[in-house]
PDB file of C-alpha atoms in Angstrom:
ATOM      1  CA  UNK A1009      18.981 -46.864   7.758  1.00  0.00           C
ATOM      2  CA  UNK A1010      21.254 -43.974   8.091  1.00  0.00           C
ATOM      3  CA  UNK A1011      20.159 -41.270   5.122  1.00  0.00           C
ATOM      4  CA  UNK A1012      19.718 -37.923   4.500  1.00  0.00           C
ATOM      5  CA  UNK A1013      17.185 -37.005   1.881  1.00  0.00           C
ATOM      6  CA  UNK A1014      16.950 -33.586  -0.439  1.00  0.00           C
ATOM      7  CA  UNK A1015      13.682 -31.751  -1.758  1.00  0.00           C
ATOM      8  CA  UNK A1016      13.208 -31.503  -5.500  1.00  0.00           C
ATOM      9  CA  UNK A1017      14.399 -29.793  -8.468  1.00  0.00           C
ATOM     10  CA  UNK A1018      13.699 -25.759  -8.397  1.00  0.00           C
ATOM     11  CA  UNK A1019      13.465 -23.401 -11.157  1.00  0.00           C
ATOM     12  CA  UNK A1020      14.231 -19.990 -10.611  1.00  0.00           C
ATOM     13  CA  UNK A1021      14.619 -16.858 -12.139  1.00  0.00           C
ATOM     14  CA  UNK A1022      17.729 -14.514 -11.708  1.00  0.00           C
ATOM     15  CA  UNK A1023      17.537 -12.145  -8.673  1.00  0.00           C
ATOM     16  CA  UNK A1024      15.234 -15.104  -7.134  1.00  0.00           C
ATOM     17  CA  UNK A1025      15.987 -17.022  -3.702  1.00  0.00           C
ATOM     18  CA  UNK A1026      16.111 -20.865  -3.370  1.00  0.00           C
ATOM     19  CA  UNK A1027      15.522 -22.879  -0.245  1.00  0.00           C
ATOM     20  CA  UNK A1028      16.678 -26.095  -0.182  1.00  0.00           C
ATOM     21  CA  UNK A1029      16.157 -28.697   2.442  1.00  0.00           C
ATOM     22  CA  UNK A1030      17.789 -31.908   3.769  1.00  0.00           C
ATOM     23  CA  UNK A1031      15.608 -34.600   6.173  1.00  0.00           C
ATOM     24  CA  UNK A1032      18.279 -36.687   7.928  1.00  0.00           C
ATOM     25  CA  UNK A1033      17.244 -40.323   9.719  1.00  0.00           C
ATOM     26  CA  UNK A1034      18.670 -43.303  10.843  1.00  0.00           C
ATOM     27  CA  UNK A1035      20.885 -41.400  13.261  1.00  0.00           C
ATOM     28  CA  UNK A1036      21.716 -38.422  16.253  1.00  0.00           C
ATOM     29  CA  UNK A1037      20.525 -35.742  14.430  1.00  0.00           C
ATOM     30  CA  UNK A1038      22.923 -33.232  16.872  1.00  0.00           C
ATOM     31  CA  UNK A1039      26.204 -35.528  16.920  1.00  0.00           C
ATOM     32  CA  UNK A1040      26.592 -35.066  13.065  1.00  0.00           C
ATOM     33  CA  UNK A1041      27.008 -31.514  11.518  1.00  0.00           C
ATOM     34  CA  UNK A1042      26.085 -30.559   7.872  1.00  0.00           C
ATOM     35  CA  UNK A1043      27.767 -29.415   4.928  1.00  0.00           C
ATOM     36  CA  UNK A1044      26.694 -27.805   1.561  1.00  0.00           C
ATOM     37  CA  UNK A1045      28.665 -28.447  -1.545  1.00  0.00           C
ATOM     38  CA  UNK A1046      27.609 -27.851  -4.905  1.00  0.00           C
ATOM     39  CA  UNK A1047      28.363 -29.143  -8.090  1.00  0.00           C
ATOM     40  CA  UNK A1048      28.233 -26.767 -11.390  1.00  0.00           C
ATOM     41  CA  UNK A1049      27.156 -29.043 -14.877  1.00  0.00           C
ATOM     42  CA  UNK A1050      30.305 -30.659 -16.311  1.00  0.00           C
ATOM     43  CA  UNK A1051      32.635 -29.273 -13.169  1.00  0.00           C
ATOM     44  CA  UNK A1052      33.936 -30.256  -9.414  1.00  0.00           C
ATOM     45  CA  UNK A1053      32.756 -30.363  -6.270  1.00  0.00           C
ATOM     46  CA  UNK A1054      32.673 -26.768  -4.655  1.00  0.00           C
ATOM     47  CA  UNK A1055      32.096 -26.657  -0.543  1.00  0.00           C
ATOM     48  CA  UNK A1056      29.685 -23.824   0.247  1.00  0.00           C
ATOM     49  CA  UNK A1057      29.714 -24.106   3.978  1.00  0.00           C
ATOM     50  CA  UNK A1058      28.363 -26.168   7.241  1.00  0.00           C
ATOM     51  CA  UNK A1059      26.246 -25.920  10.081  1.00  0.00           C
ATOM     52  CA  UNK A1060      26.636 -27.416  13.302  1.00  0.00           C
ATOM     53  CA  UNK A1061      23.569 -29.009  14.321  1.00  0.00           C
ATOM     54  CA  UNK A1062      24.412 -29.245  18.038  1.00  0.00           C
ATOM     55  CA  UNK A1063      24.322 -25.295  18.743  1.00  0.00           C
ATOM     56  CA  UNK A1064      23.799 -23.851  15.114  1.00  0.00           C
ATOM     57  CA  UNK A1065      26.836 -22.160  14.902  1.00  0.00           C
ATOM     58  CA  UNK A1066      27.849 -21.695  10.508  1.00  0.00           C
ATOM     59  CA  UNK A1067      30.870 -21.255   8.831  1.00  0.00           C
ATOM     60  CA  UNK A1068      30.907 -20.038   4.994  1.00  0.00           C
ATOM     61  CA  UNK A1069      33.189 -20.390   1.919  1.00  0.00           C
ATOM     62  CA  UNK A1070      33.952 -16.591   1.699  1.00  0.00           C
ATOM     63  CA  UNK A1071      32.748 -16.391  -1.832  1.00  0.00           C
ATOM     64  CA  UNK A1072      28.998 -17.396  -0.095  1.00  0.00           C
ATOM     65  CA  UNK A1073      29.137 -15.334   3.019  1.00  0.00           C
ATOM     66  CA  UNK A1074      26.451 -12.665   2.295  1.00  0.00           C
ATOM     67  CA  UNK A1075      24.011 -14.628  -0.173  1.00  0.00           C
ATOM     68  CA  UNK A1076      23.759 -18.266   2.013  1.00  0.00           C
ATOM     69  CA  UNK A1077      22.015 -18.676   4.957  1.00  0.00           C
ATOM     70  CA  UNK A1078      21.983 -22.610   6.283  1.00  0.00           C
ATOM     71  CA  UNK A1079      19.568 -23.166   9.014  1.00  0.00           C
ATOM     72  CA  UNK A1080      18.595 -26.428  10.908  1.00  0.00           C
ATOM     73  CA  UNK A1081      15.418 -27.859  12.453  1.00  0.00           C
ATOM     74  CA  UNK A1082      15.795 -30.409  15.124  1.00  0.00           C
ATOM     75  CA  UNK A1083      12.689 -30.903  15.725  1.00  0.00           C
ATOM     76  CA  UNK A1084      11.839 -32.251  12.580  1.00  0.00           C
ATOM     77  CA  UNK A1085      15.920 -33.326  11.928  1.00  0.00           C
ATOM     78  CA  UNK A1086      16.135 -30.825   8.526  1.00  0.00           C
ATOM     79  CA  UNK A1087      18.771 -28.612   7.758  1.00  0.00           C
ATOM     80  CA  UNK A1088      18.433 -25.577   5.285  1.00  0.00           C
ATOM     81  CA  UNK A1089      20.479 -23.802   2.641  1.00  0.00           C
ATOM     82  CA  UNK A1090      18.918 -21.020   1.083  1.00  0.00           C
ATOM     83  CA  UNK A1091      20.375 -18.997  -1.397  1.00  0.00           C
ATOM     84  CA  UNK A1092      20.027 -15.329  -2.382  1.00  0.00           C
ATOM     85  CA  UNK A1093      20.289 -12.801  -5.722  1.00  0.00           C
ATOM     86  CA  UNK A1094      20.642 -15.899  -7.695  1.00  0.00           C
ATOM     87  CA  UNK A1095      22.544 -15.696 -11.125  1.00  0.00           C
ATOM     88  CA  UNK A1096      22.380 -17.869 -14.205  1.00  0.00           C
ATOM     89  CA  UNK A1097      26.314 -19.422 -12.891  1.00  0.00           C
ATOM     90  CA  UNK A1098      24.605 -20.650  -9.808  1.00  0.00           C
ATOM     91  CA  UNK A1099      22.875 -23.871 -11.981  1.00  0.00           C
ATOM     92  CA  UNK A1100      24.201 -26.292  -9.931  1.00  0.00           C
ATOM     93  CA  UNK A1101      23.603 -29.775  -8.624  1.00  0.00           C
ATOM     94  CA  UNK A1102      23.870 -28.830  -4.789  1.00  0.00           C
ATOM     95  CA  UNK A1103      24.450 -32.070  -2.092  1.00  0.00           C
ATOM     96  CA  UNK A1104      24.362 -32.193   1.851  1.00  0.00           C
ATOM     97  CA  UNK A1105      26.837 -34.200   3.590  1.00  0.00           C
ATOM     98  CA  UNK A1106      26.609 -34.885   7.248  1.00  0.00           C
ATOM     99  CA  UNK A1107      30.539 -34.773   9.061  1.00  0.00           C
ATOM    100  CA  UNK A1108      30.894 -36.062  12.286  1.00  0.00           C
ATOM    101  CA  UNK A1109      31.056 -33.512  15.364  1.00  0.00           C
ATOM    102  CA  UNK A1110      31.889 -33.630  19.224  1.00  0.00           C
ATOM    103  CA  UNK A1111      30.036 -30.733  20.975  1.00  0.00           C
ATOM    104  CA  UNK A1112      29.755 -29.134  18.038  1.00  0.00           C
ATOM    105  CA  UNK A1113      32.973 -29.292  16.962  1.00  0.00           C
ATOM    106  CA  UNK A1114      33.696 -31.081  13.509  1.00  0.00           C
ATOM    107  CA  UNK A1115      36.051 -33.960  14.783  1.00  0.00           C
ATOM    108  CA  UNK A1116      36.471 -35.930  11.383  1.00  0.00           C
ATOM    109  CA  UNK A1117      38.258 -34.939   8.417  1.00  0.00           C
ATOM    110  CA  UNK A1118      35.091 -36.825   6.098  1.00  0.00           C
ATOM    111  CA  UNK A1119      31.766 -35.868   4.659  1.00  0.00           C
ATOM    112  CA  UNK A1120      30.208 -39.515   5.219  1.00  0.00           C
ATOM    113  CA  UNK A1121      26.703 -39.473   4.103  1.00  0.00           C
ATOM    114  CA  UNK A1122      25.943 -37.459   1.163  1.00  0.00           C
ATOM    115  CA  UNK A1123      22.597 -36.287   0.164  1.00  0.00           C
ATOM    116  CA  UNK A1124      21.192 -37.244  -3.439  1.00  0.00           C
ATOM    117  CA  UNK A1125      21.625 -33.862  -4.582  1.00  0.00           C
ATOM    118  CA  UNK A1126      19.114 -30.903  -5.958  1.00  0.00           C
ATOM    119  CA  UNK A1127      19.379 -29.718  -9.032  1.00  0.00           C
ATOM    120  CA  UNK A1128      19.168 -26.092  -8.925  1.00  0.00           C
ATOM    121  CA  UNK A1129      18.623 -24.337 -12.001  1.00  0.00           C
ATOM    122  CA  UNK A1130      18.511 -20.452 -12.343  1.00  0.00           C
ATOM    123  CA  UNK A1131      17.760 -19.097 -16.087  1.00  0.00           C
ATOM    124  CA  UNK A1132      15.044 -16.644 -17.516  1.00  0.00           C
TER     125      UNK A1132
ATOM    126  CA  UNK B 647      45.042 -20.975   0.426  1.00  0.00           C
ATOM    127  CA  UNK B 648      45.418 -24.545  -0.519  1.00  0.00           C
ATOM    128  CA  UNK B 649      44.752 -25.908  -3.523  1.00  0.00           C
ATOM    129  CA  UNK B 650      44.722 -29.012  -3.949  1.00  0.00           C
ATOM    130  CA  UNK B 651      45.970 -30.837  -7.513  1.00  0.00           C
ATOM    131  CA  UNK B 652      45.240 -34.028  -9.208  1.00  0.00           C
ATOM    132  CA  UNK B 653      45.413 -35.047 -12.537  1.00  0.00           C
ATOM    133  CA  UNK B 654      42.475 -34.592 -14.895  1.00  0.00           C
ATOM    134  CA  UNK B 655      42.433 -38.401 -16.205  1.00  0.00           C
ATOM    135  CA  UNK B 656      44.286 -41.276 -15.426  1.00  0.00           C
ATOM    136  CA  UNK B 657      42.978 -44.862 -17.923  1.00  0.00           C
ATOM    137  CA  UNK B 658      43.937 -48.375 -17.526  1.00  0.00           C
ATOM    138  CA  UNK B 659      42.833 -51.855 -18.461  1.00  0.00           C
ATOM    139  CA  UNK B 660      40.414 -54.225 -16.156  1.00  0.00           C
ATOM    140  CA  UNK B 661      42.536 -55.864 -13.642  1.00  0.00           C
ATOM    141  CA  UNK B 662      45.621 -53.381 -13.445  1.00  0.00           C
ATOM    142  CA  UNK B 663      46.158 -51.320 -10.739  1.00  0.00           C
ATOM    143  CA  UNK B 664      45.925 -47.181 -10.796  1.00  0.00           C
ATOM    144  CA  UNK B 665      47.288 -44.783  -8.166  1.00  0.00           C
ATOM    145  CA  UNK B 666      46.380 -41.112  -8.269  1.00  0.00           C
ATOM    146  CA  UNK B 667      48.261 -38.410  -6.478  1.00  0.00           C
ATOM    147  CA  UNK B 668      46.457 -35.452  -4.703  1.00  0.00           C
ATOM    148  CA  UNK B 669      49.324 -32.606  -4.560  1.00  0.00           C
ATOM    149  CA  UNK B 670      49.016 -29.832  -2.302  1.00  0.00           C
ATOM    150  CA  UNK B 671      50.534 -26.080  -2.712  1.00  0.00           C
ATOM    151  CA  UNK B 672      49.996 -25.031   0.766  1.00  0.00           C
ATOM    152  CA  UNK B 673      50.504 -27.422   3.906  1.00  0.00           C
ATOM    153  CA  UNK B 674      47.320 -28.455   4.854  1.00  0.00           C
ATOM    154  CA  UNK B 675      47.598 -32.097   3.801  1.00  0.00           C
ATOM    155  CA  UNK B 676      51.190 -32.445   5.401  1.00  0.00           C
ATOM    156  CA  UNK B 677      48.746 -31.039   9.058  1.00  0.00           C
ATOM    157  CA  UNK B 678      45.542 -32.548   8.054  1.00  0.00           C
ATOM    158  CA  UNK B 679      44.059 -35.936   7.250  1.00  0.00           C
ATOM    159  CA  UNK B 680      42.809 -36.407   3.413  1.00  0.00           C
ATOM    160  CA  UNK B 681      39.630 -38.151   2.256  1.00  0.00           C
ATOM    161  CA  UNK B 682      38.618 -39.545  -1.003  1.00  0.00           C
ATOM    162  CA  UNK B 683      35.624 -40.006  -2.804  1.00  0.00           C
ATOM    163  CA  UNK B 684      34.122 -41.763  -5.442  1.00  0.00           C
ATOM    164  CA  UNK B 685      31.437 -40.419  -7.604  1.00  0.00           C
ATOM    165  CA  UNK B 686      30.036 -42.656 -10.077  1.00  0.00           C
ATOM    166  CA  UNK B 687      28.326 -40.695 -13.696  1.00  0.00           C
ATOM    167  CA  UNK B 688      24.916 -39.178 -12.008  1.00  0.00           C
ATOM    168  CA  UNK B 689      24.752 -39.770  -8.601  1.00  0.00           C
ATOM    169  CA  UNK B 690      26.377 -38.176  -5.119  1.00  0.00           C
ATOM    170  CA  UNK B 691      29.617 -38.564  -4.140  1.00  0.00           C
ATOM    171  CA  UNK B 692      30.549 -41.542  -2.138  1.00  0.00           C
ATOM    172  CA  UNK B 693      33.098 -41.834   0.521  1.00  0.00           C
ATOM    173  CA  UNK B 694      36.597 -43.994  -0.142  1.00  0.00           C
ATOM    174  CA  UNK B 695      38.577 -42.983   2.220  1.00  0.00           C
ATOM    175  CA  UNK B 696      39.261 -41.011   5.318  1.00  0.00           C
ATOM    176  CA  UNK B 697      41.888 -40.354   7.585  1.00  0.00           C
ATOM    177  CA  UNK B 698      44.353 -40.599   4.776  1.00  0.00           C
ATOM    178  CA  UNK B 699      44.190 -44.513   4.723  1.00  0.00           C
ATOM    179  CA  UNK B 700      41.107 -46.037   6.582  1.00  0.00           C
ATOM    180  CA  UNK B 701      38.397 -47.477   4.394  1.00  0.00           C
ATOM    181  CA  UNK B 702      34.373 -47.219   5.376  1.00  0.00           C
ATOM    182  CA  UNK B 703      32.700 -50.179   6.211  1.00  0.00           C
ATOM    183  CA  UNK B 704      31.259 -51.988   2.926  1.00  0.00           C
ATOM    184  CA  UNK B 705      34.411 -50.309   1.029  1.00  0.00           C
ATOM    185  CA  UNK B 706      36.614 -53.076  -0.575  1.00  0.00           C
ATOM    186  CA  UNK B 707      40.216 -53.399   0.222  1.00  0.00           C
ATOM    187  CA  UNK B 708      41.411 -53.045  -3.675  1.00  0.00           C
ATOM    188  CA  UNK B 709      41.155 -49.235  -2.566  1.00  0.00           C
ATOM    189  CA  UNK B 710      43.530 -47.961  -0.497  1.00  0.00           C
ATOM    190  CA  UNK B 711      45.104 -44.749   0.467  1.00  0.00           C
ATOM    191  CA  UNK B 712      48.320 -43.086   1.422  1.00  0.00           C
ATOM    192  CA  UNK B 713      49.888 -39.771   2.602  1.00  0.00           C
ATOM    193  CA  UNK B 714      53.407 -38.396   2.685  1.00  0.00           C
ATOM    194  CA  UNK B 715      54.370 -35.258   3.183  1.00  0.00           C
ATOM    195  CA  UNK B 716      52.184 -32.183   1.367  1.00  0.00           C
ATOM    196  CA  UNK B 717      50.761 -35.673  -1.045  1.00  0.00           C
ATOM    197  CA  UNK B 718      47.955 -38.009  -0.582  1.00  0.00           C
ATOM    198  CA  UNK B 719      47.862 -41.344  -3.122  1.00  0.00           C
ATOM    199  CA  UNK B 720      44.844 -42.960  -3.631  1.00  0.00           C
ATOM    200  CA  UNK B 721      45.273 -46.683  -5.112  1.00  0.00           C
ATOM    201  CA  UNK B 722      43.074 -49.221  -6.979  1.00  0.00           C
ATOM    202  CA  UNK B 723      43.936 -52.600  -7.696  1.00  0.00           C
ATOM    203  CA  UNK B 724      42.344 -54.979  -9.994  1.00  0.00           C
ATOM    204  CA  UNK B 725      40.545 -52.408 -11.973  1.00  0.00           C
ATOM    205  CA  UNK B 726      37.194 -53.063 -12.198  1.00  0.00           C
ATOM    206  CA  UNK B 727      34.523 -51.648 -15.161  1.00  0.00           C
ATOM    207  CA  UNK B 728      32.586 -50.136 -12.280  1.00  0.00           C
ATOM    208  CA  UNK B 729      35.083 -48.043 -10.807  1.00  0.00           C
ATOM    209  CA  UNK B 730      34.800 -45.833 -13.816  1.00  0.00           C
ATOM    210  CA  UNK B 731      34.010 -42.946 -12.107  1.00  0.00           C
ATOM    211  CA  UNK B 732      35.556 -39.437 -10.816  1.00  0.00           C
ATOM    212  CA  UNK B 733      37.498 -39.851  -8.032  1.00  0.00           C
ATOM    213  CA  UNK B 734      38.386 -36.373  -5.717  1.00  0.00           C
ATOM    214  CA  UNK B 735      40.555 -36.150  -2.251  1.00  0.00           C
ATOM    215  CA  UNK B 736      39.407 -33.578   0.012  1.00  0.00           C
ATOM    216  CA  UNK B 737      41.429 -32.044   3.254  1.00  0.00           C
ATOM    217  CA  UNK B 738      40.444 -29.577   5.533  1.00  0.00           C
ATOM    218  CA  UNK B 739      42.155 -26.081   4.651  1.00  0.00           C
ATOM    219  CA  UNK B 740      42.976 -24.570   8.841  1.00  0.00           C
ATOM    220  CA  UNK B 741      45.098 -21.925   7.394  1.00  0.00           C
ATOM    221  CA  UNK B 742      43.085 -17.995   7.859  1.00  0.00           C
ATOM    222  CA  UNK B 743      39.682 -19.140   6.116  1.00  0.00           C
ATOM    223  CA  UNK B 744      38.581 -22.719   7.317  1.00  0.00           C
ATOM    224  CA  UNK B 745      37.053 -24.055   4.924  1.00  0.00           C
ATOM    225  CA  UNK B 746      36.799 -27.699   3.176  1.00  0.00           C
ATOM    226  CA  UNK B 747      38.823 -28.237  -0.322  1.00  0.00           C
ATOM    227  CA  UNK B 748      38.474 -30.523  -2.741  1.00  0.00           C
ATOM    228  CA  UNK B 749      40.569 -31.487  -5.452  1.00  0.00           C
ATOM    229  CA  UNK B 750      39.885 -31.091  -9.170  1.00  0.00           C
ATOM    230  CA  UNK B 751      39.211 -34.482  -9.574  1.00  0.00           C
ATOM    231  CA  UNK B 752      40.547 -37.187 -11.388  1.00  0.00           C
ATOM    232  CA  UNK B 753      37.992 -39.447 -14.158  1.00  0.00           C
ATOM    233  CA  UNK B 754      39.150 -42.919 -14.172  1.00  0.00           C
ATOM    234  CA  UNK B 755      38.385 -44.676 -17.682  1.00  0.00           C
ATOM    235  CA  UNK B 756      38.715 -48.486 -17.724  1.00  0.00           C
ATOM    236  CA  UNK B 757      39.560 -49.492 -21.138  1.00  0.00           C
TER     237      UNK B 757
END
């Protein structure tokens, strides 16, 4: 069935990075493009960005550009979001969400297939 | 930018009907199509709606949705103990920064 699956839980200490990963099946890997959004304890949702798996073109929230990279693998149908200089207000619950694209191009106004979500949690 | 405004809580009684309105400051919803989603205590979010009123397949039709103007309206009739959940509408902001925003969210509480 159609499903995109996240790593683990990851510990990390401020100033570390975090990679997390998102193996998608059941589907086109390139006809679907792939968003971040993250989810603070006790908060909303908060986009961080997408990726377009067709040509791996990205487009960041402002408040990420600089400390996110998101990176895909077609070959093994995984996108990437690691993130950088992580601080304590980072702890987050952070999802993948595949959006439908045309060339690229994101041609539906809905994330469709979520991710289970990785709990991220940064403290010393 | 957008931002996009619901109301924190909204509570009603199994079988009555609840609407919640998604207000926009900017105009992104009045040039845009709005999704909603669900998310149920622990788990991802799940998609509602999309394209302001069309339902996913698998979604049942006591959920509908609505735009007019700079507001989207998501409805649910015949309240149901499982649709206690948080419920957010979503829209694509176009305006200098694309980006994707979501709502604050709005917890539903069946009594």
């Amino acid at each position: 069935q159609v499903q995109v699956v996240q790593s683990g839980a990851e510990l990390r200490k401020p100033g570390a990075s975090v990679k997390v990963s998102c193996k998608a099946s059941g589907y086109t890997f390139t006809t679907y493009g792939i968003n971040w959004v993250r989810q603070a304890p006790g908060q909303g949702l908060e986009w961080m960005g997408w990726i377009s798996t067709y040509h791996g073109h990205t487009h960041y929230a402002q408040r990420f550009q600089g400390r996110v990279s998101m990176t895909t693998d077609t070959s093994t149908t995984t996108a990437y979001m690691e993130m950088r200089s992580l601080r304590p207000d980072d702890t987050a619950v952070y999802f993948c969400a595949r959006v439908s694209t045309v060339f690229g191009a994101v041609v539906s106004d809905a994330f469709d297939i979520w991710g289970q979500g990785t709990m991220v949690t940064v403290s010393s | 930018q957008s931002v996009l405004t619901q109301a924190p809580s909204v509570s009603a009684a199994p079988g009555q009907n609840v609407t919640i309105s998604c207000f926009e400051s900017g105009s992104n919803i009045g040039n845009n199509s709005v999704s909603w989603y669900q998310q149920l205590p622990g788990t991802a979010p799940k998609l509602l709606i999309y394209e302001n009123h069309k339902r996913p397949s698998g979604i049942p039709d006591r959920f509908s949705g609505s735009k007019s103007g700079t507001s989207a309206t998501l409805g649910i009739t015949g309240l149901q103990p499982g649709d206690e959940a948080d419920y957010y509408c979503a829209t694509w902001d176009t305006s200098l920064s694309a980006r994707y925003v979501f709502g604050i969210g709005t917890k539903v509480t069946v009594l």
